[in-house]
């Protein structure tokens, strides 16, 4: 027995009972040429724009126009401490203490800066372990770190791979790698939620395992932040990085987040790259001081940050704060399980969901493998008003986001997938009239 029911009525009823239903109105929903709202399923790639974002940015433009350089201290939201206005809400979203979190730079840049501190290879312990289907930028980043330190980027890279005919990663296999090569691994760097499969890893388990073998452990949480309950502090990870333009709706290429565990907050022995923004705030502008490092994640900042981009982050974080991350995750679980329920009606011989079925091991995204499909299917869906993501050879990724996607969105999405597959409706849902015999 499923907790869900078929039919549009059920979807509409769920939306009516949704305590977060009004949040959709806070966002611009993209429309087609006829002004019909599109079914937007790519909040995992670029989150939608909050209607308030413009006002937040305008505030800074006005203060700049009226105050010039004085805006650093006199703006309504003074620019000097502007990043601090983001810290508390961001820390809450990723389950960290404020001292552990800072918004700065962009994602891959932060990953490199974290590796400057937490990838300290020696002659015997220099390898980096990543998941085999890591996001390309992460893979390129760790490979270049290996080369930077004079190691071979093939020999030095260890991949945690799925077993044959599987997509998801198993912890036993990670344990096995560590048992045999743990003392050669300097750093374990995993995507907290894998961008392709949507598998949400047990960050604490991976961290404990890594630390047991003397490895540093970091996570790229680009697909986790604002999507799952991360509990970064409790995970014990040494560091984490994430972007703010996916689930955190802060605009294309916006600034990124960075977490450094509290136990490193006051360390001066860690190698790091610094700039004037890593220096003690009190004496930062007495330009001739010896370097005096800021404690916590803030101590990894380099530059004075772009305020216009931070204003967009503030606009979005204020919405998260209002909605509450707990409420969002509760709705997300329901919305995604509904999505899963409807997809299963299409017939498991046609559709296979790669993403874990256990709600604890995923966020809102489902990665759907479609039998005999090619990019045609994705094109049909796009023509039908669905914005989704296609990964070769046969996977569609859809992420119903609890802030602005509705149960009706999900219902209509699955109906459009059904039509695009030319499946027949009603009983005998497994029938696929256009499907070749094999
Ligand atoms: C989106 C994403 C990136 C993108 O990196 P940028 O530096 O923001 O361009 C990198 N890694 C992961 C895991 C991602 O999901």
Coordinates of C-alpha atoms and ligand atoms in Angstrom, one line a residue:
X1 CA 0.0 0.0 0.0
X2 CA 1.4 3.4 -1.0
X3 CA 0.8 6.5 1.0
X4 CA 0.0 8.2 -2.4
X5 CA -2.9 8.0 -4.8
X6 CA -3.3 8.3 -8.6
X7 CA -5.0 11.2 -10.3
X8 CA -4.8 15.0 -10.6
X9 CA -7.3 15.5 -7.7
X10 CA -4.8 13.9 -5.3
X11 CA -2.0 16.3 -6.4
X12 CA -4.2 19.3 -6.1
X13 CA -5.3 18.2 -2.6
X14 CA -1.7 17.8 -1.6
X15 CA -0.9 21.3 -2.8
X16 CA -3.8 22.7 -0.9
X17 CA -2.6 21.1 2.3
X18 CA 1.0 22.1 1.8
X19 CA 2.1 24.6 4.5
X20 CA 4.8 25.9 2.1
X21 CA 2.5 26.3 -0.9
X22 CA 2.7 30.2 -0.9
X23 CA 6.5 30.1 -1.4
X24 CA 6.1 29.3 -5.1
X25 CA 4.7 32.8 -5.5
X26 CA 7.9 34.2 -4.2
X27 CA 9.7 33.0 -7.3
X28 CA 9.7 33.8 -11.0
X29 CA 8.6 30.6 -12.8
X30 CA 9.8 30.5 -16.4
X31 CA 7.1 30.5 -19.0
X32 CA 6.7 29.5 -22.6
X33 CA 5.8 31.8 -25.5
X34 CA 2.1 31.5 -24.7
X35 CA 2.8 32.6 -21.1
X36 CA 2.2 29.1 -19.7
X37 CA 4.3 28.2 -16.8
X38 CA 7.0 25.6 -17.6
X39 CA 7.5 22.5 -15.5
X40 CA 10.9 23.4 -14.0
X41 CA 12.8 20.4 -12.8
X42 CA 16.3 21.7 -12.8
X43 CA 16.6 23.5 -9.5
X44 CA 19.5 21.1 -9.0
X45 CA 21.3 22.9 -11.8
X46 CA 20.2 26.5 -11.5
X47 CA 17.6 27.5 -8.9
X48 CA 14.9 30.0 -9.8
X49 CA 15.0 33.7 -9.1
X50 CA 13.2 35.0 -6.0
X51 CA 11.1 38.0 -6.9
X52 CA 12.8 39.9 -4.1
X53 CA 16.3 39.4 -5.4
X54 CA 16.0 42.5 -7.6
X55 CA 15.2 44.6 -4.6
X56 CA 18.1 43.3 -2.5
X57 CA 20.5 44.1 -5.4
X58 CA 18.9 47.5 -6.0
X59 CA 19.4 48.4 -2.4
X60 CA 23.2 47.9 -2.8
X61 CA 23.2 49.7 -6.2
X62 CA 21.4 52.7 -4.6
X63 CA 23.7 52.8 -1.6
X64 CA 26.7 52.7 -4.0
X65 CA 25.2 55.5 -6.1
X66 CA 24.4 57.6 -3.0
X67 CA 27.4 56.9 -0.8
X68 CA 30.3 55.8 -2.9
X69 CA 33.1 54.3 -0.8
X70 CA 31.3 55.4 2.4
X71 CA 28.9 52.5 1.7
X72 CA 31.5 50.2 3.3
X73 CA 30.4 51.4 6.6
X74 CA 27.3 53.6 5.9
X75 CA 25.2 51.4 3.6
X76 CA 21.9 50.1 5.0
X77 CA 23.7 46.7 5.0
X78 CA 27.3 47.9 5.4
X79 CA 29.6 46.2 2.9
X80 CA 32.6 45.6 5.2
X81 CA 30.8 43.0 7.3
X82 CA 28.3 42.0 4.5
X83 CA 29.3 38.4 4.4
X84 CA 28.5 38.1 8.1
X85 CA 24.8 38.7 7.3
X86 CA 24.8 35.4 5.5
X87 CA 26.6 33.3 8.0
X88 CA 24.0 32.4 10.5
X89 CA 21.4 31.3 7.9
X90 CA 23.9 29.5 5.8
X91 CA 25.3 27.6 8.9
X92 CA 21.7 26.5 9.7
X93 CA 21.2 25.2 6.2
X94 CA 24.3 23.0 6.2
X95 CA 24.1 22.1 9.9
X96 CA 27.2 23.9 11.0
X97 CA 28.3 26.4 13.7
X98 CA 28.6 30.0 12.4
X99 CA 32.4 29.9 13.1
X100 CA 32.6 27.0 10.6
X101 CA 31.0 28.7 7.7
X102 CA 31.9 31.5 5.2
X103 CA 30.5 32.6 1.8
X104 CA 33.4 33.4 -0.5
X105 CA 34.8 32.8 -4.0
X106 CA 33.3 30.2 -6.3
X107 CA 32.9 26.5 -5.8
X108 CA 35.9 25.0 -7.6
X109 CA 38.1 27.8 -6.3
X110 CA 37.1 27.0 -2.7
X111 CA 37.8 23.3 -3.3
X112 CA 41.3 24.3 -4.3
X113 CA 41.8 26.6 -1.4
X114 CA 40.6 23.8 0.9
X115 CA 43.1 21.4 -0.6
X116 CA 45.9 23.9 0.0
X117 CA 45.2 23.3 3.6
X118 CA 43.9 19.7 3.8
X119 CA 45.8 18.0 1.0
X120 CA 49.3 17.9 2.5
X121 CA 50.9 14.9 0.7
X122 CA 54.0 13.1 1.8
X123 CA 56.2 10.7 -0.2
X124 CA 54.2 7.7 1.1
X125 CA 50.8 9.2 1.7
X126 CA 49.8 11.3 -1.3
X127 CA 46.8 9.7 -3.0
X128 CA 43.3 11.2 -3.3
X129 CA 40.2 9.2 -3.3
X130 CA 37.1 10.4 -5.1
X131 CA 33.9 8.7 -6.3
X132 CA 34.2 7.3 -9.8
X133 CA 31.4 9.4 -11.2
X134 CA 32.5 12.6 -9.5
X135 CA 31.5 15.9 -11.0
X136 CA 34.0 16.7 -13.7
X137 CA 35.2 19.9 -12.2
X138 CA 36.0 18.1 -8.9
X139 CA 37.9 15.5 -10.8
X140 CA 39.9 18.0 -12.7
X141 CA 40.6 19.9 -9.5
X142 CA 42.0 17.0 -7.6
X143 CA 44.0 15.8 -10.6
X144 CA 45.6 19.2 -10.9
X145 CA 46.4 19.2 -7.2
X146 CA 48.2 15.9 -7.6
X147 CA 50.3 17.3 -10.5
X148 CA 50.9 20.5 -8.6
X149 CA 52.6 18.5 -5.9
X150 CA 54.6 16.5 -8.5
X151 CA 52.6 13.3 -8.5
X152 CA 51.2 11.3 -11.4
X153 CA 47.5 12.2 -11.7
X154 CA 46.5 8.7 -12.8
X155 CA 48.5 6.7 -10.3
X156 CA 47.6 9.1 -7.5
X157 CA 43.9 9.1 -8.0
X158 CA 41.9 6.3 -6.4
X159 CA 38.3 5.8 -7.6
X160 CA 35.5 4.4 -5.4
X161 CA 33.5 2.6 -8.1
X162 CA 30.1 1.0 -8.3
X163 CA 30.1 -2.8 -8.9
X164 CA 29.4 -4.1 -12.3
X165 CA 25.8 -3.5 -13.5
X166 CA 25.3 -1.1 -10.5
X167 CA 25.3 2.7 -10.2
X168 CA 25.2 3.3 -6.5
X169 CA 28.3 3.1 -4.3
X170 CA 28.7 0.6 -1.5
X171 CA 30.4 1.4 1.8
X172 CA 31.9 -2.1 2.0
X173 CA 33.8 -1.3 -1.1
X174 CA 35.1 1.9 0.4
X175 CA 36.1 0.0 3.5
X176 CA 38.0 -2.5 1.3
X177 CA 39.9 0.3 -0.5
X178 CA 40.9 1.8 2.9
X179 CA 41.9 -1.5 4.3
X180 CA 44.3 -2.1 1.5
X181 CA 45.4 1.4 0.6
X182 CA 44.3 3.6 3.5
X183 CA 47.9 4.5 4.5
X184 CA 48.6 5.9 1.0
X185 CA 45.6 8.1 0.9
X186 CA 46.0 11.7 2.0
X187 CA 42.6 13.0 1.2
X188 CA 39.1 11.6 0.6
X189 CA 36.9 14.0 -1.4
X190 CA 33.4 12.9 -2.1
X191 CA 30.4 14.7 -3.6
X192 CA 28.0 14.7 -0.6
X193 CA 25.1 14.1 -2.9
X194 CA 26.3 12.6 -6.2
X195 CA 25.2 14.9 -9.0
X196 CA 24.4 12.0 -11.4
X197 CA 22.8 9.3 -9.3
X198 CA 21.4 11.5 -6.6
X199 CA 22.9 9.2 -3.9
X200 CA 23.3 11.0 -0.6
X201 CA 26.2 9.6 1.2
X202 CA 26.5 9.0 4.9
X203 CA 29.0 11.8 5.5
X204 CA 29.7 10.8 9.1
X205 CA 30.4 7.2 8.2
X206 CA 32.8 8.2 5.4
X207 CA 34.5 10.7 7.7
X208 CA 34.9 8.3 10.5
X209 CA 36.3 5.7 8.2
X210 CA 38.7 8.1 6.6
X211 CA 39.9 9.5 9.9
X212 CA 40.4 5.9 11.2
X213 CA 43.0 5.5 8.4
X214 CA 44.6 8.9 8.9
X215 CA 43.1 10.5 5.8
X216 CA 41.6 14.0 5.7
X217 CA 38.0 14.0 4.6
X218 CA 36.2 16.7 2.6
X219 CA 32.9 16.9 0.7
X220 CA 31.6 18.8 -2.2
X221 CA 28.0 19.5 -1.2
X222 CA 26.9 21.4 -4.3
X223 CA 24.0 19.0 -4.7
X224 CA 23.4 18.8 -0.9
X225 CA 23.2 22.4 0.3
X226 CA 19.5 23.4 0.5
X227 CA 18.5 19.9 -0.6
X228 CA 19.2 17.5 2.3
X229 CA 19.9 17.9 6.0
X230 CA 23.7 18.0 5.9
X231 CA 24.8 18.1 9.6
X232 CA 28.3 19.1 8.5
X233 CA 29.5 19.8 12.0
X234 CA 28.4 16.4 13.3
X235 CA 29.8 14.6 10.3
X236 CA 33.2 15.6 11.6
X237 CA 34.4 16.3 8.1
X238 CA 37.5 18.5 7.8
X239 CA 36.0 20.7 5.2
X240 CA 33.1 21.1 2.8
X241 CA 32.3 23.4 -0.2
X242 CA 29.2 24.1 -2.1
X243 CA 27.7 26.6 -4.6
X244 CA 24.7 28.8 -4.0
X245 CA 23.2 28.8 -7.5
X246 CA 21.7 25.3 -7.4
X247 CA 19.3 24.6 -4.6
X248 CA 20.2 28.0 -3.0
X249 CA 18.7 30.1 -5.8
X250 CA 21.3 32.8 -5.8
X251 CA 21.8 33.3 -9.5
X252 CA 24.2 32.0 -12.2
X253 CA 27.8 31.8 -11.1
X254 CA 27.0 33.2 -7.6
X255 CA 29.4 32.9 -4.7
X256 CA 30.1 29.6 -2.9
X257 CA 30.0 28.4 0.6
X258 CA 32.8 26.9 2.6
X259 CA 32.9 24.9 5.8
X260 CA 36.0 24.2 7.9
X261 CA 35.4 22.1 11.0
X262 CA 35.6 24.0 14.4
X263 CA 38.6 21.9 15.5
X264 CA 40.7 23.7 12.8
X265 CA 39.3 27.2 13.7
X266 CA 42.3 28.4 15.5
X267 CA 45.1 26.4 13.9
X268 CA 48.0 28.4 12.7
X269 CA 50.1 25.5 11.6
X270 CA 47.8 24.7 8.6
X271 CA 49.2 25.7 5.3
X272 CA 46.8 28.2 3.6
X273 CA 46.6 30.9 1.0
X274 CA 45.8 34.2 2.5
X275 CA 44.8 37.8 1.6
X276 CA 43.8 40.9 3.5
X277 CA 40.3 39.4 4.1
X278 CA 41.9 36.5 6.1
X279 CA 43.4 39.1 8.4
X280 CA 42.1 40.3 11.8
X281 CA 39.1 42.7 11.1
X282 CA 40.2 45.2 13.7
X283 CA 43.6 45.9 12.2
X284 CA 42.9 45.0 8.5
X285 CA 43.2 48.6 7.3
X286 CA 46.4 49.5 9.2
X287 CA 48.1 48.2 6.2
X288 CA 51.5 47.6 7.7
X289 CA 50.7 45.0 10.3
X290 CA 52.2 41.6 10.4
X291 CA 49.6 39.0 9.3
X292 CA 47.1 38.2 12.1
X293 CA 44.9 35.4 11.0
X294 CA 41.1 35.5 11.6
X295 CA 39.8 32.4 13.4
X296 CA 37.3 30.1 11.8
X297 CA 36.3 29.6 8.2
X298 CA 36.5 33.4 7.7
X299 CA 40.3 33.0 8.0
X300 CA 40.3 31.4 4.5
X301 CA 38.9 34.5 2.8
X302 CA 41.2 36.4 0.4
X303 CA 39.4 39.3 -1.1
X304 CA 36.7 41.8 -0.3
X305 CA 33.7 40.1 -1.8
X306 CA 31.3 41.1 -4.6
X307 CA 28.4 42.6 -2.7
X308 CA 25.9 42.5 -5.6
X309 CA 26.2 38.7 -5.7
X310 CA 26.0 38.5 -1.9
X311 CA 22.8 40.5 -2.0
X312 CA 21.3 37.8 -4.2
X313 CA 22.4 35.2 -1.7
X314 CA 20.9 37.2 1.2
X315 CA 17.5 37.4 -0.7
X316 CA 17.5 33.6 -1.0
X317 CA 18.7 32.7 2.5
X318 CA 16.0 35.0 4.0
X319 CA 13.4 32.8 2.2
X320 CA 15.0 29.6 3.5
X321 CA 15.1 31.1 7.0
X322 CA 11.4 31.9 6.8
X323 CA 10.4 28.5 5.4
X324 CA 12.6 26.5 7.7
X325 CA 15.0 23.8 6.5
X326 CA 13.1 21.2 8.5
X327 CA 9.8 22.0 6.8
X328 CA 11.5 22.1 3.4
X329 CA 13.0 18.7 3.9
X330 CA 9.7 17.2 5.1
X331 CA 7.9 18.5 2.0
X332 CA 10.8 17.4 -0.2
X333 CA 10.6 13.8 1.1
X334 CA 6.8 13.7 0.4
X335 CA 7.2 15.3 -3.1
X336 CA 9.9 13.0 -4.2
X337 CA 8.2 9.9 -2.9
X338 CA 5.1 11.0 -4.8
X339 CA 7.2 11.4 -7.9
X340 CA 8.7 7.9 -7.4
X341 CA 5.2 6.5 -6.9
X342 CA 3.9 7.9 -10.2
X343 CA 7.0 6.9 -12.1
X344 CA 6.6 3.3 -11.0
X345 CA 3.1 3.3 -12.6
X346 CA 4.9 3.7 -15.9
X347 CA 6.2 0.2 -15.6
X348 CA 9.5 -0.9 -14.1
X349 CA 10.4 -2.5 -17.4
X350 CA 10.5 0.9 -19.1
X351 CA 11.7 3.1 -16.3
X352 CA 14.4 2.4 -13.8
X353 CA 15.1 4.8 -11.0
X354 CA 18.8 4.9 -10.3
X355 CA 18.6 7.1 -7.2
X356 CA 18.3 5.2 -3.9
X357 CA 14.8 4.3 -2.9
X358 CA 15.6 4.9 0.8
X359 CA 14.6 8.5 1.5
X360 CA 17.6 8.8 3.9
X361 CA 20.0 8.2 1.0
X362 CA 18.7 10.8 -1.4
X363 CA 17.5 14.4 -1.7
X364 CA 14.7 15.6 -4.0
X365 CA 16.4 14.5 -7.3
X366 CA 15.5 11.3 -9.1
X367 CA 17.7 10.1 -11.9
X368 CA 15.6 8.1 -14.3
X369 CA 17.0 5.6 -16.7
X370 CA 14.7 5.0 -19.6
X371 CA 14.8 1.8 -21.6
X372 CA 15.7 2.3 -25.3
X373 CA 15.6 6.0 -24.9
X374 CA 17.8 8.5 -26.6
X375 CA 18.0 12.3 -26.5
X376 CA 14.8 12.4 -28.5
X377 CA 12.8 11.7 -25.4
X378 CA 14.4 14.7 -23.7
X379 CA 13.6 16.9 -26.8
X380 CA 10.0 15.8 -26.7
X381 CA 9.7 16.7 -23.0
X382 CA 11.3 20.0 -23.7
X383 CA 8.7 20.7 -26.4
X384 CA 6.0 19.7 -24.0
X385 CA 7.1 22.4 -21.6
X386 CA 9.4 20.4 -19.2
X387 CA 12.8 21.7 -18.3
X388 CA 14.8 18.7 -17.3
X389 CA 18.3 17.5 -17.6
X390 CA 19.6 14.8 -20.0
X391 CA 22.7 12.8 -19.3
X392 CA 24.0 10.4 -22.0
X393 CA 23.3 7.7 -22.7
X394 CA 19.8 7.3 -21.2
X395 CA 19.3 9.2 -18.0
X396 CA 16.9 12.0 -17.2
X397 CA 17.5 13.9 -14.0
X398 CA 14.5 15.7 -12.4
X399 CA 14.6 17.6 -9.1
X400 CA 11.2 18.7 -7.7
X401 CA 12.3 21.5 -5.4
X402 CA 10.1 21.9 -2.3
X403 CA 10.4 25.7 -2.3
X404 CA 8.7 26.2 -5.6
X405 CA 7.6 22.9 -7.2
X406 CA 4.1 21.6 -6.5
X407 CA 2.6 18.2 -6.5
X408 CA 0.7 19.3 -9.6
X409 CA 4.0 20.0 -11.3
X410 CA 5.1 16.4 -10.5
X411 CA 1.8 15.0 -11.7
X412 CA 2.0 16.9 -15.0
X413 CA 5.6 15.9 -15.4
X414 CA 4.9 12.2 -15.2
X415 CA 2.0 12.6 -17.5
X416 CA 4.3 14.2 -20.1
X417 CA 6.9 11.5 -19.6
X418 CA 4.1 9.0 -20.3
X419 CA 3.0 10.8 -23.4
X420 CA 6.5 11.2 -24.6
X421 CA 7.1 7.5 -24.2
X422 CA 3.9 7.0 -26.1
X423 CA 2.7 4.8 -23.3
X424 CA -0.9 3.9 -23.1
X425 CA -2.9 5.1 -20.1
X426 CA -5.1 3.3 -17.6
X427 CA -4.8 -0.4 -16.8
X428 CA -2.0 -2.3 -18.4
X429 CA 0.3 0.5 -17.6
X430 CA 3.3 -1.6 -18.6
X431 CA 2.2 -1.7 -22.2
X432 CA 4.4 0.3 -24.5
X433 CA 2.9 0.2 -28.0
X434 CA 5.8 1.8 -29.8
X435 CA 8.5 -0.2 -28.2
X436 CA 10.5 -2.6 -30.3
X437 CA 10.5 -6.2 -29.1
X438 CA 13.9 -6.0 -27.4
Ligands
LIG1 C1 27.8 22.3 -9.9 C2 29.0 21.7 -9.4 C3 30.3 22.2 -9.7 C4 30.5 23.5 -10.5 O1 31.6 24.2 -10.0 P1 31.8 25.8 -10.2 O2 33.1 26.0 -9.7 O3 30.6 26.4 -9.5 O4 31.6 26.1 -11.7 C5 31.4 21.5 -9.2 N1 31.2 20.4 -8.5 C6 30.0 19.9 -8.2 C7 29.9 18.6 -7.4 C8 28.9 20.5 -8.7 O5 27.7 19.9 -8.4

